[in-house]
């Protein structure tokens, strides 16, 4: 999306769906679904224990082949595909463990043994997230009020079970965590709690960089780092006001004593779960039990409503697919997967109508960028590699901002000239006209400087 503000984004439901499934109805703090560019994962409904099920993202046939990953002895609470190795998926459970699965080259529809089992938490593991830059770095949070960073050493296949051997970092949060995420550079972790507190922690130094109260009510809070071309190192939080009014807030990570933006949504007890797309600046907000999925755009420090759509029923679980899957020839800005009846997973594409057929894709999408991975050993040693955004994109944004400033200044000058004509039109020799002209001269000089920069 080339630095343009979007309105009237709408959702178009797919006629096809992933059918004949048995999706677990057990509640989770996460969205409950996970997607890569090739697969969709969800918890299978079983009487006891937990099974992670995986289907091909392009298979919409009835009774599709379902790969079942068995091994957890408790309910599945969260899943996350590795962005660098899309056949690697992590899962967490009520059984206090995290399992790492490799679904490539699986000969049958059932995988009984995980590549790794991470045993270090003392209570259920509620949220997991792969590092966006570091190869095989995994963040986990648990009801034992701790957050841990693990190094999953896939180049040592003989290590099958890890308790503390692969645990790089552990910190006590002192509260029950409700969400976790990495900064875009993969150097810090962001942990939100059920008491509306948010902690920014540097796992390599073991120090807490910041901690702040995000919302007034002590209810479940989600926190997300707004990275990429549009986020400006800001933090988005979702929470509650007076225990019932749902809120969005935006914070500057460098100064969290007060929020930059506070936006009230509605009154409902269900927490809002956000998804941020750094490629488009689109923020998708959904909540379990809701019918409405809300879409915002965050750009130039402004949070604006960009659209919404209604699901076909109350949401039970959901996720967004990676942006790379979207069909840009149809101006697809995102794709939302959701489950309403525990029998099928539906898909909804987010579209925007082009004003004319001549609108180019560069007007809708930012120039591509990526977080290049680097080794965990380098990360442990303090090495950092930040996302590189194309200079052509930055120049385009700067030019558009400059055009906007020049246009505003020109319109102010035009209005001032019109006011002068009304006020002094009958007598331009009025001495009071001189200071007004001098002010106009300064404004015109300022406009010329703006254009020349």
PDB file of C-alpha atoms in Angstrom, residues 406 446-453:
ATOM      1  CA  UNK A 406       2.749  22.217   0.283  1.00  0.00           C
ATOM      2  CA  UNK A 446       7.928  29.316   3.419  1.00  0.00           C
ATOM      3  CA  UNK A 447       5.947  27.532   0.675  1.00  0.00           C
ATOM      4  CA  UNK A 448       8.804  27.994  -1.802  1.00  0.00           C
ATOM      5  CA  UNK A 449      11.265  26.476   0.701  1.00  0.00           C
ATOM      6  CA  UNK A 450       8.960  23.500   1.238  1.00  0.00           C
ATOM      7  CA  UNK A 451       8.761  22.811  -2.495  1.00  0.00           C
ATOM      8  CA  UNK A 452      12.530  23.161  -3.006  1.00  0.00           C
ATOM      9  CA  UNK A 453      13.448  20.687  -0.234  1.00  0.00           C
TER      10      UNK A 453
END
